[in-house]
PDB file of C-alpha atoms in Angstrom:
ATOM      1  CA  MET Y1068       0.000   0.000   0.000  1.00 74.00           C
ATOM      2  CA  TYR Y1069       1.629   3.208  -1.205  1.00 78.00           C
ATOM      3  CA  ASP Y1070       0.505   6.560   0.203  1.00 80.00           C
ATOM      4  CA  GLU Y1071       0.693   9.184  -2.566  1.00 85.00           C
ATOM      5  CA  LYS Y1072       0.043  12.087  -0.193  1.00 86.00           C
ATOM      6  CA  MET Y1073       2.893  11.026   2.102  1.00 89.00           C
ATOM      7  CA  ALA Y1074       5.209  10.493  -0.864  1.00 89.00           C
ATOM      8  CA  ALA Y1075       4.472  14.026  -2.114  1.00 89.00           C
ATOM      9  CA  ALA Y1076       5.186  15.451   1.341  1.00 87.00           C
ATOM     10  CA  VAL Y1077       8.531  13.622   1.505  1.00 89.00           C
ATOM     11  CA  ASN Y1078       9.467  14.857  -1.972  1.00 90.00           C
ATOM     12  CA  THR Y1079       8.678  18.466  -1.024  1.00 87.00           C
ATOM     13  CA  ALA Y1080      10.599  18.074   2.241  1.00 86.00           C
ATOM     14  CA  GLN Y1081      13.656  16.871   0.356  1.00 85.00           C
ATOM     15  CA  LYS Y1082      13.564  19.929  -1.901  1.00 84.00           C
ATOM     16  CA  ARG Y1083      13.190  22.229   1.110  1.00 81.00           C
ATOM     17  CA  LEU Y1084      16.162  20.661   2.848  1.00 80.00           C
ATOM     18  CA  MET Y1085      18.321  20.985  -0.255  1.00 79.00           C
ATOM     19  CA  ASP Y1086      17.455  24.697  -0.399  1.00 77.00           C
ATOM     20  CA  MET Y1087      18.274  25.142   3.288  1.00 75.00           C
ATOM     21  CA  ALA Y1088      21.577  23.291   3.394  1.00 70.00           C
ATOM     22  CA  GLY Y1089      23.041  23.398  -0.131  1.00 70.00           C
ATOM     23  CA  GLU Y1090      26.213  25.172  -1.256  1.00 72.00           C
ATOM     24  CA  ASN Y1091      24.250  28.311  -2.168  1.00 78.00           C
ATOM     25  CA  SER Y1092      22.121  28.312   0.981  1.00 83.00           C
ATOM     26  CA  VAL Y1093      22.029  31.101   3.539  1.00 85.00           C
ATOM     27  CA  LEU Y1094      23.379  28.617   6.088  1.00 84.00           C
ATOM     28  CA  MET Y1095      26.533  28.254   4.011  1.00 87.00           C
ATOM     29  CA  SER Y1096      26.747  32.044   3.680  1.00 89.00           C
ATOM     30  CA  VAL Y1097      26.582  32.405   7.467  1.00 90.00           C
ATOM     31  CA  THR Y1098      29.294  29.755   7.831  1.00 88.00           C
ATOM     32  CA  ASN Y1099      31.517  31.714   5.440  1.00 91.00           C
ATOM     33  CA  ASP Y1100      30.788  34.983   7.254  1.00 92.00           C
ATOM     34  CA  LEU Y1101      31.792  33.460  10.592  1.00 92.00           C
ATOM     35  CA  ALA Y1102      34.980  32.071   9.056  1.00 92.00           C
ATOM     36  CA  GLU Y1103      35.806  35.527   7.675  1.00 93.00           C
ATOM     37  CA  LEU Y1104      35.204  37.127  11.064  1.00 93.00           C
ATOM     38  CA  SER Y1105      37.344  34.480  12.757  1.00 92.00           C
ATOM     39  CA  THR Y1106      40.218  35.273  10.371  1.00 92.00           C
ATOM     40  CA  LEU Y1107      39.967  38.982  11.179  1.00 92.00           C
ATOM     41  CA  ILE Y1108      39.989  38.262  14.900  1.00 91.00           C
ATOM     42  CA  GLU Y1109      43.062  36.051  14.578  1.00 89.00           C
ATOM     43  CA  LYS Y1110      44.940  38.790  12.702  1.00 89.00           C
ATOM     44  CA  LEU Y1111      44.080  41.377  15.344  1.00 90.00           C
ATOM     45  CA  ASP Y1112      44.647  39.275  18.434  1.00 90.00           C
ATOM     46  CA  PRO Y1113      45.751  41.831  21.091  1.00 92.00           C
ATOM     47  CA  SER Y1114      46.929  39.236  23.623  1.00 90.00           C
ATOM     48  CA  LYS Y1115      50.629  39.714  22.789  1.00 85.00           C
ATOM     49  CA  ILE Y1116      50.530  43.511  22.934  1.00 90.00           C
ATOM     50  CA  ASP Y1117      51.342  45.288  26.190  1.00 90.00           C
ATOM     51  CA  PHE Y1118      49.280  48.451  25.810  1.00 89.00           C
ATOM     52  CA  ASP Y1119      50.554  49.884  29.078  1.00 86.00           C
ATOM     53  CA  LYS Y1120      54.230  50.045  28.111  1.00 87.00           C
ATOM     54  CA  GLY Y1121      56.161  52.755  26.337  1.00 82.00           C
ATOM     55  CA  GLY Y1122      59.500  52.752  24.544  1.00 83.00           C
ATOM     56  CA  LEU Y1123      59.907  50.212  21.754  1.00 81.00           C
ATOM     57  CA  GLU Y1124      56.617  48.594  22.715  1.00 82.00           C
ATOM     58  CA  ARG Y1125      54.967  51.789  21.535  1.00 89.00           C
ATOM     59  CA  LEU Y1126      55.998  50.914  17.979  1.00 91.00           C
ATOM     60  CA  LYS Y1127      54.167  47.597  18.272  1.00 91.00           C
ATOM     61  CA  ILE Y1128      51.145  49.374  19.711  1.00 92.00           C
ATOM     62  CA  ASN Y1129      51.047  51.909  16.862  1.00 92.00           C
ATOM     63  CA  SER Y1130      51.479  49.128  14.322  1.00 93.00           C
ATOM     64  CA  TYR Y1131      48.591  47.243  15.948  1.00 94.00           C
ATOM     65  CA  TRP Y1132      46.236  50.217  15.758  1.00 94.00           C
ATOM     66  CA  ASN Y1133      47.248  50.801  12.137  1.00 93.00           C
ATOM     67  CA  ARG Y1134      46.238  47.229  11.317  1.00 93.00           C
ATOM     68  CA  PHE Y1135      43.050  47.603  13.325  1.00 93.00           C
ATOM     69  CA  ASP Y1136      42.144  50.804  11.498  1.00 92.00           C
ATOM     70  CA  GLU Y1137      42.709  49.107   8.123  1.00 93.00           C
ATOM     71  CA  ALA Y1138      40.601  46.113   9.148  1.00 93.00           C
ATOM     72  CA  TYR Y1139      37.736  48.110  10.680  1.00 92.00           C
ATOM     73  CA  PRO Y1140      35.735  48.453   7.423  1.00 92.00           C
ATOM     74  CA  ALA Y1141      36.057  44.693   6.906  1.00 93.00           C
ATOM     75  CA  PHE Y1142      34.672  44.133  10.417  1.00 92.00           C
ATOM     76  CA  GLN Y1143      31.702  46.341   9.654  1.00 90.00           C
ATOM     77  CA  ALA Y1144      31.094  44.644   6.310  1.00 94.00           C
ATOM     78  CA  VAL Y1145      31.111  41.118   7.715  1.00 94.00           C
ATOM     79  CA  MET Y1146      28.852  42.144  10.605  1.00 92.00           C
ATOM     80  CA  GLU Y1147      26.378  43.668   8.153  1.00 94.00           C
ATOM     81  CA  LYS Y1148      26.418  40.440   6.127  1.00 94.00           C
ATOM     82  CA  LEU Y1149      25.938  38.371   9.262  1.00 93.00           C
ATOM     83  CA  ALA Y1150      22.994  40.487  10.412  1.00 93.00           C
ATOM     84  CA  ARG Y1151      21.398  40.311   6.968  1.00 93.00           C
ATOM     85  CA  ASN Y1152      21.917  36.561   6.594  1.00 91.00           C
ATOM     86  CA  ARG Y1153      20.726  35.955  10.133  1.00 89.00           C
ATOM     87  CA  LYS Y1154      17.417  37.637   9.266  1.00 90.00           C
ATOM     88  CA  ILE Y1155      17.094  35.561   6.085  1.00 89.00           C
ATOM     89  CA  LEU Y1156      17.934  32.405   8.028  1.00 85.00           C
ATOM     90  CA  HIS Y1157      15.287  33.208  10.637  1.00 85.00           C
ATOM     91  CA  ASN Y1158      12.626  33.856   7.992  1.00 86.00           C
ATOM     92  CA  SER Y1159      13.570  30.642   6.212  1.00 82.00           C
ATOM     93  CA  SER Y1160      13.294  28.718   9.470  1.00 81.00           C
ATOM     94  CA  VAL Y1161       9.836  30.147  10.141  1.00 84.00           C
ATOM     95  CA  THR Y1162       8.677  29.032   6.684  1.00 82.00           C
ATOM     96  CA  VAL Y1163      10.139  25.552   7.060  1.00 81.00           C
ATOM     97  CA  ASN Y1164       8.683  25.191  10.564  1.00 85.00           C
ATOM     98  CA  ARG Y1165       5.286  25.892   9.082  1.00 85.00           C
ATOM     99  CA  PHE Y1166       5.881  23.290   6.388  1.00 84.00           C
ATOM    100  CA  TYR Y1167       7.200  20.842   8.994  1.00 87.00           C
ATOM    101  CA  SER Y1168       3.901  21.121  10.886  1.00 88.00           C
ATOM    102  CA  GLU Y1169       2.034  20.256   7.692  1.00 86.00           C
ATOM    103  CA  PHE Y1170       4.444  17.371   7.081  1.00 88.00           C
ATOM    104  CA  CYS Y1171       3.813  16.047  10.587  1.00 90.00           C
ATOM    105  CA  GLU Y1172       0.050  16.137  10.035  1.00 88.00           C
ATOM    106  CA  ALA Y1173       0.461  13.993   6.920  1.00 88.00           C
ATOM    107  CA  TYR Y1174       2.896  11.756   8.800  1.00 89.00           C
ATOM    108  CA  ASP Y1175       0.488  11.294  11.723  1.00 90.00           C
ATOM    109  CA  SER Y1176      -2.256  10.292   9.282  1.00 88.00           C
ATOM    110  CA  PHE Y1177       0.146   7.917   7.548  1.00 86.00           C
ATOM    111  CA  ARG Y1178       1.116   6.250  10.852  1.00 86.00           C
ATOM    112  CA  ALA Y1179      -2.537   5.898  11.873  1.00 86.00           C
ATOM    113  CA  ILE Y1180      -3.036   3.130   9.327  1.00 84.00           C
ATOM    114  CA  LEU Y1181      -3.904  -0.108  11.062  1.00 74.00           C
ATOM    115  CA  GLU Y1182      -1.076  -2.607  11.422  1.00 83.00           C
ATOM    116  CA  SER Y1183      -3.189  -5.268   9.742  1.00 82.00           C
ATOM    117  CA  GLU Y1184      -3.250  -3.107   6.596  1.00 82.00           C
ATOM    118  CA  ARG Y1185       0.514  -2.445   6.489  1.00 85.00           C
ATOM    119  CA  ASP Y1186       2.189  -4.396   3.715  1.00 88.00           C
ATOM    120  CA  GLU Y1187       5.875  -4.498   2.643  1.00 87.00           C
ATOM    121  CA  GLU Y1188       5.452  -1.433   0.453  1.00 88.00           C
ATOM    122  CA  TYR Y1189       4.053   0.527   3.398  1.00 84.00           C
ATOM    123  CA  ILE Y1190       6.956  -0.576   5.614  1.00 88.00           C
ATOM    124  CA  ARG Y1191       9.521   0.586   3.030  1.00 90.00           C
ATOM    125  CA  GLN Y1192       7.765   3.933   2.647  1.00 89.00           C
ATOM    126  CA  ALA Y1193       7.498   4.267   6.438  1.00 90.00           C
ATOM    127  CA  ALA Y1194      11.271   3.869   6.806  1.00 92.00           C
ATOM    128  CA  VAL Y1195      11.954   6.602   4.227  1.00 91.00           C
ATOM    129  CA  THR Y1196       9.356   8.890   5.778  1.00 91.00           C
ATOM    130  CA  GLU Y1197      10.692   8.432   9.314  1.00 91.00           C
ATOM    131  CA  ASN Y1198      14.227   9.280   8.168  1.00 92.00           C
ATOM    132  CA  MET Y1199      12.952  12.415   6.444  1.00 90.00           C
ATOM    133  CA  ALA Y1200      11.032  13.497   9.551  1.00 90.00           C
ATOM    134  CA  MET Y1201      14.163  13.143  11.703  1.00 91.00           C
ATOM    135  CA  LEU Y1202      16.300  14.962   9.128  1.00 89.00           C
ATOM    136  CA  MET Y1203      13.837  17.855   8.942  1.00 87.00           C
ATOM    137  CA  LYS Y1204      13.705  18.183  12.727  1.00 88.00           C
ATOM    138  CA  SER Y1205      17.516  18.057  12.934  1.00 88.00           C
ATOM    139  CA  THR Y1206      17.878  20.741  10.244  1.00 85.00           C
ATOM    140  CA  ILE Y1207      15.337  23.031  11.899  1.00 84.00           C
ATOM    141  CA  ASP Y1208      17.090  22.644  15.261  1.00 88.00           C
ATOM    142  CA  GLU Y1209      20.439  23.410  13.613  1.00 85.00           C
ATOM    143  CA  HIS Y1210      19.109  26.588  12.012  1.00 84.00           C
ATOM    144  CA  LYS Y1211      17.680  27.742  15.335  1.00 85.00           C
ATOM    145  CA  ALA Y1212      21.021  27.093  17.044  1.00 87.00           C
ATOM    146  CA  VAL Y1213      22.917  28.978  14.310  1.00 87.00           C
ATOM    147  CA  CYS Y1214      20.601  31.986  14.696  1.00 87.00           C
ATOM    148  CA  GLU Y1215      21.317  32.033  18.437  1.00 89.00           C
ATOM    149  CA  ARG Y1216      25.070  31.740  17.858  1.00 89.00           C
ATOM    150  CA  VAL Y1217      25.030  34.584  15.335  1.00 91.00           C
ATOM    151  CA  ASP Y1218      23.123  36.772  17.805  1.00 92.00           C
ATOM    152  CA  THR Y1219      25.844  36.117  20.383  1.00 92.00           C
ATOM    153  CA  VAL Y1220      28.656  36.749  17.898  1.00 92.00           C
ATOM    154  CA  LEU Y1221      27.127  40.032  16.724  1.00 92.00           C
ATOM    155  CA  MET Y1222      26.638  41.267  20.288  1.00 91.00           C
ATOM    156  CA  VAL Y1223      30.134  40.324  21.511  1.00 90.00           C
ATOM    157  CA  THR Y1224      31.813  41.613  18.329  1.00 90.00           C
ATOM    158  CA  GLU Y1225      30.065  44.983  18.599  1.00 88.00           C
ATOM    159  CA  ILE Y1226      31.133  45.334  22.226  1.00 87.00           C
ATOM    160  CA  SER Y1227      34.702  44.321  21.351  1.00 88.00           C
ATOM    161  CA  LEU Y1228      34.937  46.853  18.525  1.00 88.00           C
ATOM    162  CA  ASN Y1229      33.488  49.631  20.663  1.00 86.00           C
ATOM    163  CA  ILE Y1230      35.998  48.944  23.422  1.00 87.00           C
ATOM    164  CA  ALA Y1231      38.845  48.930  20.884  1.00 89.00           C
ATOM    165  CA  VAL Y1232      37.719  52.209  19.312  1.00 87.00           C
ATOM    166  CA  TYR Y1233      37.267  53.859  22.693  1.00 86.00           C
ATOM    167  CA  LEU Y1234      40.608  52.604  24.015  1.00 87.00           C
ATOM    168  CA  ALA Y1235      42.484  53.742  20.907  1.00 88.00           C
ATOM    169  CA  LYS Y1236      40.961  57.208  21.069  1.00 86.00           C
ATOM    170  CA  GLN Y1237      41.164  57.854  24.817  1.00 84.00           C
ATOM    171  CA  LYS Y1238      44.542  56.330  25.575  1.00 85.00           C
ATOM    172  CA  PHE Y1239      46.454  56.669  22.298  1.00 87.00           C
ATOM    173  CA  GLY Y1240      44.715  59.540  20.505  1.00 86.00           C
ATOM    174  CA  ARG Y1241      43.835  57.306  17.543  1.00 87.00           C
ATOM    175  CA  ASN Y1242      40.559  57.668  15.654  1.00 86.00           C
ATOM    176  CA  ILE Y1243      39.409  54.295  14.362  1.00 85.00           C
ATOM    177  CA  GLY Y1244      36.296  53.891  12.252  1.00 72.00           C
ATOM    178  CA  ALA Y1245      33.205  55.494  13.759  1.00 58.00           C
ATOM    179  CA  ALA Y1246      35.102  56.911  16.699  1.00 51.00           C
ATOM    180  CA  GLY Y1247      32.037  58.696  18.025  1.00 50.00           C
ATOM    181  CA  ASN Y1248      29.980  55.510  18.327  1.00 55.00           C
ATOM    182  CA  VAL Y1249      31.602  54.101  21.456  1.00 55.00           C
ATOM    183  CA  PRO Y1250      30.427  53.164  24.954  1.00 52.00           C
ATOM    184  CA  THR Y1251      30.759  55.776  27.676  1.00 49.00           C
ATOM    185  CA  THR Y1252      30.120  53.489  30.662  1.00 50.00           C
ATOM    186  CA  GLY Y1253      31.615  50.270  31.953  1.00 58.00           C
ATOM    187  CA  GLU Y1254      35.220  49.203  32.307  1.00 60.00           C
ATOM    188  CA  ILE Y1255      37.333  50.357  29.365  1.00 74.00           C
ATOM    189  CA  SER Y1256      40.925  49.197  29.746  1.00 84.00           C
ATOM    190  CA  SER Y1257      43.520  47.244  27.819  1.00 88.00           C
ATOM    191  CA  GLY Y1258      42.898  44.276  30.120  1.00 89.00           C
ATOM    192  CA  ASN Y1259      39.175  44.383  29.456  1.00 87.00           C
ATOM    193  CA  PHE Y1260      39.841  44.732  25.719  1.00 88.00           C
ATOM    194  CA  LYS Y1261      41.995  41.585  25.747  1.00 91.00           C
ATOM    195  CA  LYS Y1262      39.402  39.643  27.746  1.00 91.00           C
ATOM    196  CA  GLN Y1263      36.663  40.679  25.337  1.00 89.00           C
ATOM    197  CA  PHE Y1264      38.619  39.578  22.273  1.00 90.00           C
ATOM    198  CA  ALA Y1265      39.569  36.302  23.990  1.00 91.00           C
ATOM    199  CA  MET Y1266      35.874  35.674  24.641  1.00 91.00           C
ATOM    200  CA  LEU Y1267      35.056  36.372  20.998  1.00 91.00           C
ATOM    201  CA  LYS Y1268      37.823  34.011  19.823  1.00 90.00           C
ATOM    202  CA  ASN Y1269      36.478  31.258  22.072  1.00 90.00           C
ATOM    203  CA  ILE Y1270      32.927  31.726  20.794  1.00 89.00           C
ATOM    204  CA  LEU Y1271      34.058  31.548  17.173  1.00 88.00           C
ATOM    205  CA  SER Y1272      36.262  28.547  17.948  1.00 85.00           C
ATOM    206  CA  ASP Y1273      33.307  26.692  19.474  1.00 75.00           C
ATOM    207  CA  ILE Y1274      31.248  27.312  16.338  1.00 69.00           C
ATOM    208  CA  LYS Y1275      33.806  25.708  13.992  1.00 61.00           C
TER     209      LYS Y1275
END
């Protein structure tokens, strides 16, 4: 006994999943954005710079802020892409969640067939359908988790950049990027800056 309605739902689900997880999907774009951000963070790791020293260390400090200033537009660009792709990913997840509910309704009806009426063809179709249901649920959960990770990355990155811009301006007289858009409260120090960037590196490392 072959259920045409269930087969159509599985076929549609497969197409949806291919759109959500393929090479040209927004999920892949987010993955690339995070990799780009991680590369920027690695290049601007402040952990080996002693911002409180003078003398020759000052040359290293100036060189660091030069590199930071050059990279600042790239930071802004990747954050804009992340925010945009995060919104697309969320909207896509909402649509697929709606479709998943419809899929589950068809699946519940399919599973309600009496055992006495289940032949070998039904059993084969049931195995395929069950795998698709689990794959859909796994994909939806993954997208939700990615959205949450991106929210965290965006928040921590913005704080890190603001601290860097504020520190460069107040302590070293350097204007980096949108120098006026910086926090005016909270602890702003080289130690706090290093801790913030270390936190961001750890978050991005956990995502890989």
